[in-house]
mmCIF file of C-alpha atoms in Angstrom:
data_model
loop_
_atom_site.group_PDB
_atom_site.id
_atom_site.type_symbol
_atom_site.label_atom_id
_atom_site.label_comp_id
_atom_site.label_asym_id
_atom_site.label_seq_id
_atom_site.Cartn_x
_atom_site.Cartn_y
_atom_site.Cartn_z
ATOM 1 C CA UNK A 48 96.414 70.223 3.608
ATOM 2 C CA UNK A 49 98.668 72.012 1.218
ATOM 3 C CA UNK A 50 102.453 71.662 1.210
ATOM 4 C CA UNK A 51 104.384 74.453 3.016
ATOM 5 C CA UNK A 52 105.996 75.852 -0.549
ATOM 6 C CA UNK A 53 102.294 76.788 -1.448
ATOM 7 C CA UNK A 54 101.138 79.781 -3.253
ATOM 8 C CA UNK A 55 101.197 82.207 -0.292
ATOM 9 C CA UNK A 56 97.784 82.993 0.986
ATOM 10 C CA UNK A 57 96.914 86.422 1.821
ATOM 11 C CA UNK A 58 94.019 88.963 1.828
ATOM 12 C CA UNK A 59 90.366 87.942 1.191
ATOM 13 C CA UNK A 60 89.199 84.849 -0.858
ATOM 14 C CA UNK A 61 86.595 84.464 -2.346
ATOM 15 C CA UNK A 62 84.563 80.729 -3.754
ATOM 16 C CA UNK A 63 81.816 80.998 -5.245
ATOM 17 C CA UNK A 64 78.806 78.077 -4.618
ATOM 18 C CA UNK A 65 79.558 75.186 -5.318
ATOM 19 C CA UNK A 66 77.083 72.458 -7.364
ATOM 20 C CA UNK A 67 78.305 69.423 -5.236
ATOM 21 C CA UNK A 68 75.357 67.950 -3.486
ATOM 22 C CA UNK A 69 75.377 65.201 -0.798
ATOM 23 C CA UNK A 70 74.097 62.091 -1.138
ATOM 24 C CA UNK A 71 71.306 60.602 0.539
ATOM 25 C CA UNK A 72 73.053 58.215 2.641
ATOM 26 C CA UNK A 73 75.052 61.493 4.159
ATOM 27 C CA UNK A 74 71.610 63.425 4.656
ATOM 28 C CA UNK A 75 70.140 60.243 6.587
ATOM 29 C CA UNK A 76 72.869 60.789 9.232
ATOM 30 C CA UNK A 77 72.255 64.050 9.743
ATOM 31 C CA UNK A 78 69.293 65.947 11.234
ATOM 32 C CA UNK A 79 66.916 68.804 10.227
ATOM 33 C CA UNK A 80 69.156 71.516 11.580
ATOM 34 C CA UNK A 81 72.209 69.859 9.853
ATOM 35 C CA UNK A 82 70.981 69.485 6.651
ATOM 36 C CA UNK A 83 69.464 73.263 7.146
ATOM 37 C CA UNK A 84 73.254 74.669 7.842
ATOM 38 C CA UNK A 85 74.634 71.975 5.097
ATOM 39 C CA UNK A 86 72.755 73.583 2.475
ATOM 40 C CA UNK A 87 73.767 77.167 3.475
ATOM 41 C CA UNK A 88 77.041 75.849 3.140
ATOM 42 C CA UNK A 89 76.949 74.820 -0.290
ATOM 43 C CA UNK A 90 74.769 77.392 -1.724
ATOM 44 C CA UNK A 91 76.286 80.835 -0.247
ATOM 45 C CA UNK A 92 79.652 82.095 -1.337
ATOM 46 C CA UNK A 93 82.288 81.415 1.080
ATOM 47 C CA UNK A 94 84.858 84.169 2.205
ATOM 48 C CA UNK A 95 87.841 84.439 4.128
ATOM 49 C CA UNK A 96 90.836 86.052 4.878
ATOM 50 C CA UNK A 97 93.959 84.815 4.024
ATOM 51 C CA UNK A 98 97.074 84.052 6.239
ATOM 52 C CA UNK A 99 100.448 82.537 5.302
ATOM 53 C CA UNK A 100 100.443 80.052 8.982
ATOM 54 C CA UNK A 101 96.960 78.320 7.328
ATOM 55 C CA UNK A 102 99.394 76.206 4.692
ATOM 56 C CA UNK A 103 101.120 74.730 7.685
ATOM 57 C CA UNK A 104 100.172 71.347 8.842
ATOM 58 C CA UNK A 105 100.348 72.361 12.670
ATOM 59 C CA UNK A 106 97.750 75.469 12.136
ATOM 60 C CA UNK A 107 94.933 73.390 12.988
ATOM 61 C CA UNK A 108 95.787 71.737 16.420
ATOM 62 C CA UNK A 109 97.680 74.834 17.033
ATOM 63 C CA UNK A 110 94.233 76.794 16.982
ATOM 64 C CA UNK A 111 92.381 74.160 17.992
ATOM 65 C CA UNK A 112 94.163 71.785 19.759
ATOM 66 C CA UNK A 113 93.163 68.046 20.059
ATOM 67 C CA UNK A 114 89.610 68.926 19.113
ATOM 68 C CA UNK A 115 89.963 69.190 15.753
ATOM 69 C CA UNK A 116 87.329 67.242 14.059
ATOM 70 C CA UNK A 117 86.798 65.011 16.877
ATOM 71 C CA UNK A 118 83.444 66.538 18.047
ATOM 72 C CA UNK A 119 80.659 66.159 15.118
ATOM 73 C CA UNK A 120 77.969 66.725 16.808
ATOM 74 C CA UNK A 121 75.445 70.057 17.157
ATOM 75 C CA UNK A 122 77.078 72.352 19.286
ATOM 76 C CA UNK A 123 75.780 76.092 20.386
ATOM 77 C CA UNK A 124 76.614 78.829 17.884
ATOM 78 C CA UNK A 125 77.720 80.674 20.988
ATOM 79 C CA UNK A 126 79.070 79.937 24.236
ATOM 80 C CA UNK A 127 77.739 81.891 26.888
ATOM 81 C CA UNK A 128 80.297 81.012 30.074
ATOM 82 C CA UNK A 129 83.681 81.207 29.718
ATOM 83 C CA UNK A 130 85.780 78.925 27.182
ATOM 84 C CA UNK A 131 89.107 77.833 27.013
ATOM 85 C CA UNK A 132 90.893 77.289 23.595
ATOM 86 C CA UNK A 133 94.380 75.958 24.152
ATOM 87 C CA UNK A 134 96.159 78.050 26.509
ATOM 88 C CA UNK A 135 93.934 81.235 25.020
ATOM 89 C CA UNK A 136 91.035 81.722 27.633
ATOM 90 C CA UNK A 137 88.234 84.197 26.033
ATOM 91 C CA UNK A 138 86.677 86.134 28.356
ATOM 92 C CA UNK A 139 83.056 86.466 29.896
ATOM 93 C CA UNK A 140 80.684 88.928 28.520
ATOM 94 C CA UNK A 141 80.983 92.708 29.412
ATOM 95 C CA UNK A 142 85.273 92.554 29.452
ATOM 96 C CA UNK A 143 87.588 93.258 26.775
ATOM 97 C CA UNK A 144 89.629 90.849 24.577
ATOM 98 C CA UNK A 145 93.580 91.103 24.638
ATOM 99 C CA UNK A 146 95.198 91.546 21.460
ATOM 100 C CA UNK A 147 96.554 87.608 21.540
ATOM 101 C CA UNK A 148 92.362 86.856 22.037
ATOM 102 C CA UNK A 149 91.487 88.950 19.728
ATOM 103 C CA UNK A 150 93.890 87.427 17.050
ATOM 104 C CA UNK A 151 93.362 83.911 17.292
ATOM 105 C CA UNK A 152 89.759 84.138 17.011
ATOM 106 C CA UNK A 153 90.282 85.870 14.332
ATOM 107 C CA UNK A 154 92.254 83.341 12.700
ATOM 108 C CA UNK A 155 89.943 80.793 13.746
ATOM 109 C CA UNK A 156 87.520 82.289 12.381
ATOM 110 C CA UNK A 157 89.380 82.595 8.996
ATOM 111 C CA UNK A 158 91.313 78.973 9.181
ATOM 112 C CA UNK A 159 87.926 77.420 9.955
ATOM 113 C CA UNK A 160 86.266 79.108 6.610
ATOM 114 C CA UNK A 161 89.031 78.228 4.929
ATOM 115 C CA UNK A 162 89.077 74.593 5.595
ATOM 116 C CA UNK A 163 85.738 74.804 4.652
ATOM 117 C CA UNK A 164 86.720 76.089 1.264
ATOM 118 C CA UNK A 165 89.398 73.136 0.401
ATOM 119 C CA UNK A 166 86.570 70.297 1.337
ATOM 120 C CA UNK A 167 83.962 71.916 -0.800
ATOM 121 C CA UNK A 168 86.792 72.307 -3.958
ATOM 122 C CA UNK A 169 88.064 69.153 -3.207
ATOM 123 C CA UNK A 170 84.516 67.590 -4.075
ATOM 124 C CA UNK A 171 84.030 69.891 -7.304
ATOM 125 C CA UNK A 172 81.278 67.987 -9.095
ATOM 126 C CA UNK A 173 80.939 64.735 -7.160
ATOM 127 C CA UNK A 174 78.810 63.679 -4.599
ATOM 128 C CA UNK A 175 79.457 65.055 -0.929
ATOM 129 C CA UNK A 176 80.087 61.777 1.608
ATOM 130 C CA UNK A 177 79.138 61.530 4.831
ATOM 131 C CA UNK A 178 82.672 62.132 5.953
ATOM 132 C CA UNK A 179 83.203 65.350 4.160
ATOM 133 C CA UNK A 180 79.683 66.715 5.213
ATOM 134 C CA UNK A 181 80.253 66.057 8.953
ATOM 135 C CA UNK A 182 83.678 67.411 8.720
ATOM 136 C CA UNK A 183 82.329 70.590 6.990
ATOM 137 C CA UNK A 184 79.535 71.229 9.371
ATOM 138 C CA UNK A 185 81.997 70.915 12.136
ATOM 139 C CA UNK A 186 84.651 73.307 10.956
ATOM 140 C CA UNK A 187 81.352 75.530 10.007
ATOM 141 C CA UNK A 188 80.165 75.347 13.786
ATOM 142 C CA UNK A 189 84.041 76.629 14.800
ATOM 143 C CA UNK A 190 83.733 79.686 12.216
ATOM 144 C CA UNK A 191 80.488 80.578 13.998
ATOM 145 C CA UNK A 192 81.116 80.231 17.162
ATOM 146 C CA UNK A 193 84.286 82.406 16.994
ATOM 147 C CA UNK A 194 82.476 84.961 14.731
ATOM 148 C CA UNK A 195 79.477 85.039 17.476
ATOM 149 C CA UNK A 196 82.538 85.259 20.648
ATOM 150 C CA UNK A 197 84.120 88.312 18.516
ATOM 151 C CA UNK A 198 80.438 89.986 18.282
ATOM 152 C CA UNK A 199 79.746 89.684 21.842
ATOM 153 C CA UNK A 200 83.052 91.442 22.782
ATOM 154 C CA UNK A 201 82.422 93.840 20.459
ATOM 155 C CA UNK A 202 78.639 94.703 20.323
ATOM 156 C CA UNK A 203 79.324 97.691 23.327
ATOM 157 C CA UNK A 204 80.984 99.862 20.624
ATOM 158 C CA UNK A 205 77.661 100.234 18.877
ATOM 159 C CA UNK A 206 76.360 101.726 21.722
ATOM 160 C CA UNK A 207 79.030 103.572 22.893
ATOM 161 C CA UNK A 208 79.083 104.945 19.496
ATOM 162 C CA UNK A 209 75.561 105.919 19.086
ATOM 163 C CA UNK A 210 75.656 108.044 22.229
ATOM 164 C CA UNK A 211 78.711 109.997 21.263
ATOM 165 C CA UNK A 212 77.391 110.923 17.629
ATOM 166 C CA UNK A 213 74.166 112.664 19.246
ATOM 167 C CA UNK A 214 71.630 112.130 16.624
ATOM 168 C CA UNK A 215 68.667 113.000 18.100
ATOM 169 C CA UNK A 216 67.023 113.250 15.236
ATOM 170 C CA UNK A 217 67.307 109.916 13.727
ATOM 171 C CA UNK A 218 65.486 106.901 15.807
ATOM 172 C CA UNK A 219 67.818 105.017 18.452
ATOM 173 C CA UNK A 220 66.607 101.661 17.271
ATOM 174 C CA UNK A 221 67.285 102.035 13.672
ATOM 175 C CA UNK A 222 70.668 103.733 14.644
ATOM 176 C CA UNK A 223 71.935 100.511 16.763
ATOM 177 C CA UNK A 224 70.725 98.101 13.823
ATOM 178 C CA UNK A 225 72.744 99.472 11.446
ATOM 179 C CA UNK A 226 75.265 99.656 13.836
ATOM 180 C CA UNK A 227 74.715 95.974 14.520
ATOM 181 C CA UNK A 228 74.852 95.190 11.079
ATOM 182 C CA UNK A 229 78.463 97.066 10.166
ATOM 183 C CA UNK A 230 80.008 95.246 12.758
ATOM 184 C CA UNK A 231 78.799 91.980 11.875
ATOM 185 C CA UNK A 232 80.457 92.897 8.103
ATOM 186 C CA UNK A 233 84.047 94.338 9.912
ATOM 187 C CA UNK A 234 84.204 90.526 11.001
ATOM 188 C CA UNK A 235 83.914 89.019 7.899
ATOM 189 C CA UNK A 236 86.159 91.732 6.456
ATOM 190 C CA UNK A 237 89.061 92.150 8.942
ATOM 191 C CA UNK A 238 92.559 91.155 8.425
ATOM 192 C CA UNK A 239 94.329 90.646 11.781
ATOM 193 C CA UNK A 240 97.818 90.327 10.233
ATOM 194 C CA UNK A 241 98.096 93.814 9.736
ATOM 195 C CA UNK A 242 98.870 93.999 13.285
ATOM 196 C CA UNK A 243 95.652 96.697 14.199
ATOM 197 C CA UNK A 244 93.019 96.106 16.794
ATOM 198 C CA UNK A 245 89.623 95.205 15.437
ATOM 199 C CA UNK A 246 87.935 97.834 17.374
ATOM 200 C CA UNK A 247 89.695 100.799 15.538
ATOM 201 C CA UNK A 248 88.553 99.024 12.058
ATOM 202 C CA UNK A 249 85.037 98.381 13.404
ATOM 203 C CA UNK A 250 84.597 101.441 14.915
ATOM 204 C CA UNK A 251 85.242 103.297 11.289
ATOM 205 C CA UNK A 252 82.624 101.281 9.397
ATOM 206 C CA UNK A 253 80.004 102.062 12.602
ATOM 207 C CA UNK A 254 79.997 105.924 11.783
ATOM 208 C CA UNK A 255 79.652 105.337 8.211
ATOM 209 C CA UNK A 256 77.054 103.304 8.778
ATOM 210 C CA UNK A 257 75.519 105.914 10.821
ATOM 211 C CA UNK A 258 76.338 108.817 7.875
ATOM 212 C CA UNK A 259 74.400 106.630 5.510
ATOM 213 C CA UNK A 260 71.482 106.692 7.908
ATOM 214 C CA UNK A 261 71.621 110.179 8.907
ATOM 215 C CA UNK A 262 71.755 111.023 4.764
ATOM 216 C CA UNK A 263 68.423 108.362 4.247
ATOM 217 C CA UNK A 264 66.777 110.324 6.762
ATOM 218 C CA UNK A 265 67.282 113.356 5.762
ATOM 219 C CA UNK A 266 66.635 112.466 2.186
ATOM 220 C CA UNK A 267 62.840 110.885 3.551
ATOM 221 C CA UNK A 268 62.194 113.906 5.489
ATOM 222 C CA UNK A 269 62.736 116.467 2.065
ATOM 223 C CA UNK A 270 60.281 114.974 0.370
ATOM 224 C CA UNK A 271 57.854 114.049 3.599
ATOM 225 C CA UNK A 272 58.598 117.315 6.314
ATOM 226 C CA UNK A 273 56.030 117.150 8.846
ATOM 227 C CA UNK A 274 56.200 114.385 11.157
ATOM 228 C CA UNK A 275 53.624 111.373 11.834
ATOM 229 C CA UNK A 276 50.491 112.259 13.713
ATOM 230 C CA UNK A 277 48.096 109.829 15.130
ATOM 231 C CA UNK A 278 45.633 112.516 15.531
ATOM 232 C CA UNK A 279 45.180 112.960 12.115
ATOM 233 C CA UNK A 280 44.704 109.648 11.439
ATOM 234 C CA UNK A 281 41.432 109.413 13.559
ATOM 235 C CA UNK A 282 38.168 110.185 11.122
ATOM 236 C CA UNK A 283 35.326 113.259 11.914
ATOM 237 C CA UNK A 284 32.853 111.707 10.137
ATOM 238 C CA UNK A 285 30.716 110.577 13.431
ATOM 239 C CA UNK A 286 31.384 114.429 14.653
ATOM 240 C CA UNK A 287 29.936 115.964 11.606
ATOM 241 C CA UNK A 288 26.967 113.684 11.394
ATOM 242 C CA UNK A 289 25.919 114.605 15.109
ATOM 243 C CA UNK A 290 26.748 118.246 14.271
ATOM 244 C CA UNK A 291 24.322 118.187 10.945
ATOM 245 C CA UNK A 292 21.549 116.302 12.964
ATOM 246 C CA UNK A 293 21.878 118.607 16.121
ATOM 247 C CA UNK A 294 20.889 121.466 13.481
ATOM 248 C CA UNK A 295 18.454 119.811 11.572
ATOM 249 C CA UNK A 296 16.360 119.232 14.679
ATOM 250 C CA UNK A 297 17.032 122.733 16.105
ATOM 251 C CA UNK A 298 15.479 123.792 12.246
ATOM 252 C CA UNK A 299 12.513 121.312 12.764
ATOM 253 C CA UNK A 300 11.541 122.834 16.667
ATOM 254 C CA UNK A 301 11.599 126.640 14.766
ATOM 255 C CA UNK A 302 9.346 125.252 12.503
ATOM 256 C CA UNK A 303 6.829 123.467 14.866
#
């Protein structure tokens, strides 16, 4: 951990892959799934947002009390019942998160990634031990599962949004994807140290994301302006051939 007279760390940061690889007596203690988030790790770009406390020695069993790396094993991404990190108790689904909640998950969120970040630079070109890989999966578990507790307490603004904008003309669906899909990015992109709530960031990049599908739409429906029909999808071809026999026999009876 860095000394307290660090560089002071704020805003997002940024690391790009890195080309450290484990070694095979570190894969052998780890199983399919591990290896499978392991090399996620090391080939995506890591991000996070900065915060002076994360220099301190005491950030990490401040956030996460005595559990800090003592756990390596697979844990759920999310916890569905209620969970209780060091005197700040996260609530079940369907209530709201305080301001105090909603800031220290956001900071573990952002301590775990960076943690992350200083193992993986620490190991710049050499070969990734067992240690460091079980220690980097496990603060990798932490980001997740605090990124997937903010979703869950946040996923009703999607909806609550898409009623309000009354786009009836755009599919509901497709609406609360890309609804889905800007809040998942406000995570990654929020900086609780400015002192605003999440929700009044998040709910800002949900109605843009809606614009930009509102604008796609109405883009696809210049150039195609009549709607799908199934009807015209279904052939005549048996129709007319009953037709064109139906007069060639009544031509054959005039005949006879």
């Amino acid at each position: 951990m860095a000394s307290s007279n660090a560089k002071p760390l704020l805003g997002p940061q940024w690391s790009a892959p890195t080309n450290c690889k484990p070694t095979a007596a570190a894969l052998r203690k780890l199983d399919d799934d591990d290896r499978g988030r392991l090399d996620r790790v090391l080939s995506e770009p890591l991000e996070f947002i900065g915060h002076n406390s994360f220099h301190r020695i005491r950030t990490g069993a401040e956030l996460f009390g005595a559990q800090v790396g003592s756990d390596q094993r697979a844990r759920p991404w999310c916890n569905s019942a209620e969970v209780d990190w060091s005197g700040c108790t996260v609530p079940k689904r369907g209530t709201t998160l305080t301001a105090t909640q909603e800031q220290q998950l956001f900071l573990r969120l952002n301590y775990a990634r960076y943690r992350m970040t200083e193992l993986i630079r620490s190991r710049e070109g050499k070969p990734l031990t067992g240690r460091i890989a079980s220690e980097l999966l496990w603060w990798f578990r932490q980001a997740e599962t605090a990124k997937c507790e903010i979703v869950r307490a946040n996923v009703p603004l999607v909806l609550a949004m898409a009623k309000r904008t009354r786009l009836n003309s755009i599919d509901y669906a497709e609406l609360i994807s890309e609804g889905n899909m800007a809040l998942l990015r406000s995570v990654d992109k929020f900086d609780c140290s400015r002192g605003f709530k999440f929700s009044t960031y998040a709910c800002r990049a949900i109605l843009k994301s809606f614009s930009r599908v509102a604008m796609r739409t109405s883009r696809y429906r210049s150039r195609f302006p009549t709607e799908f029909d199934p009807s015209l999808e279904k052939s005549d071809f048996t129709e007319r051939q009953r037709v064109a026999h139906e007069k060639d026999c009544v031509v054959e009876l005039r005949g006879i």
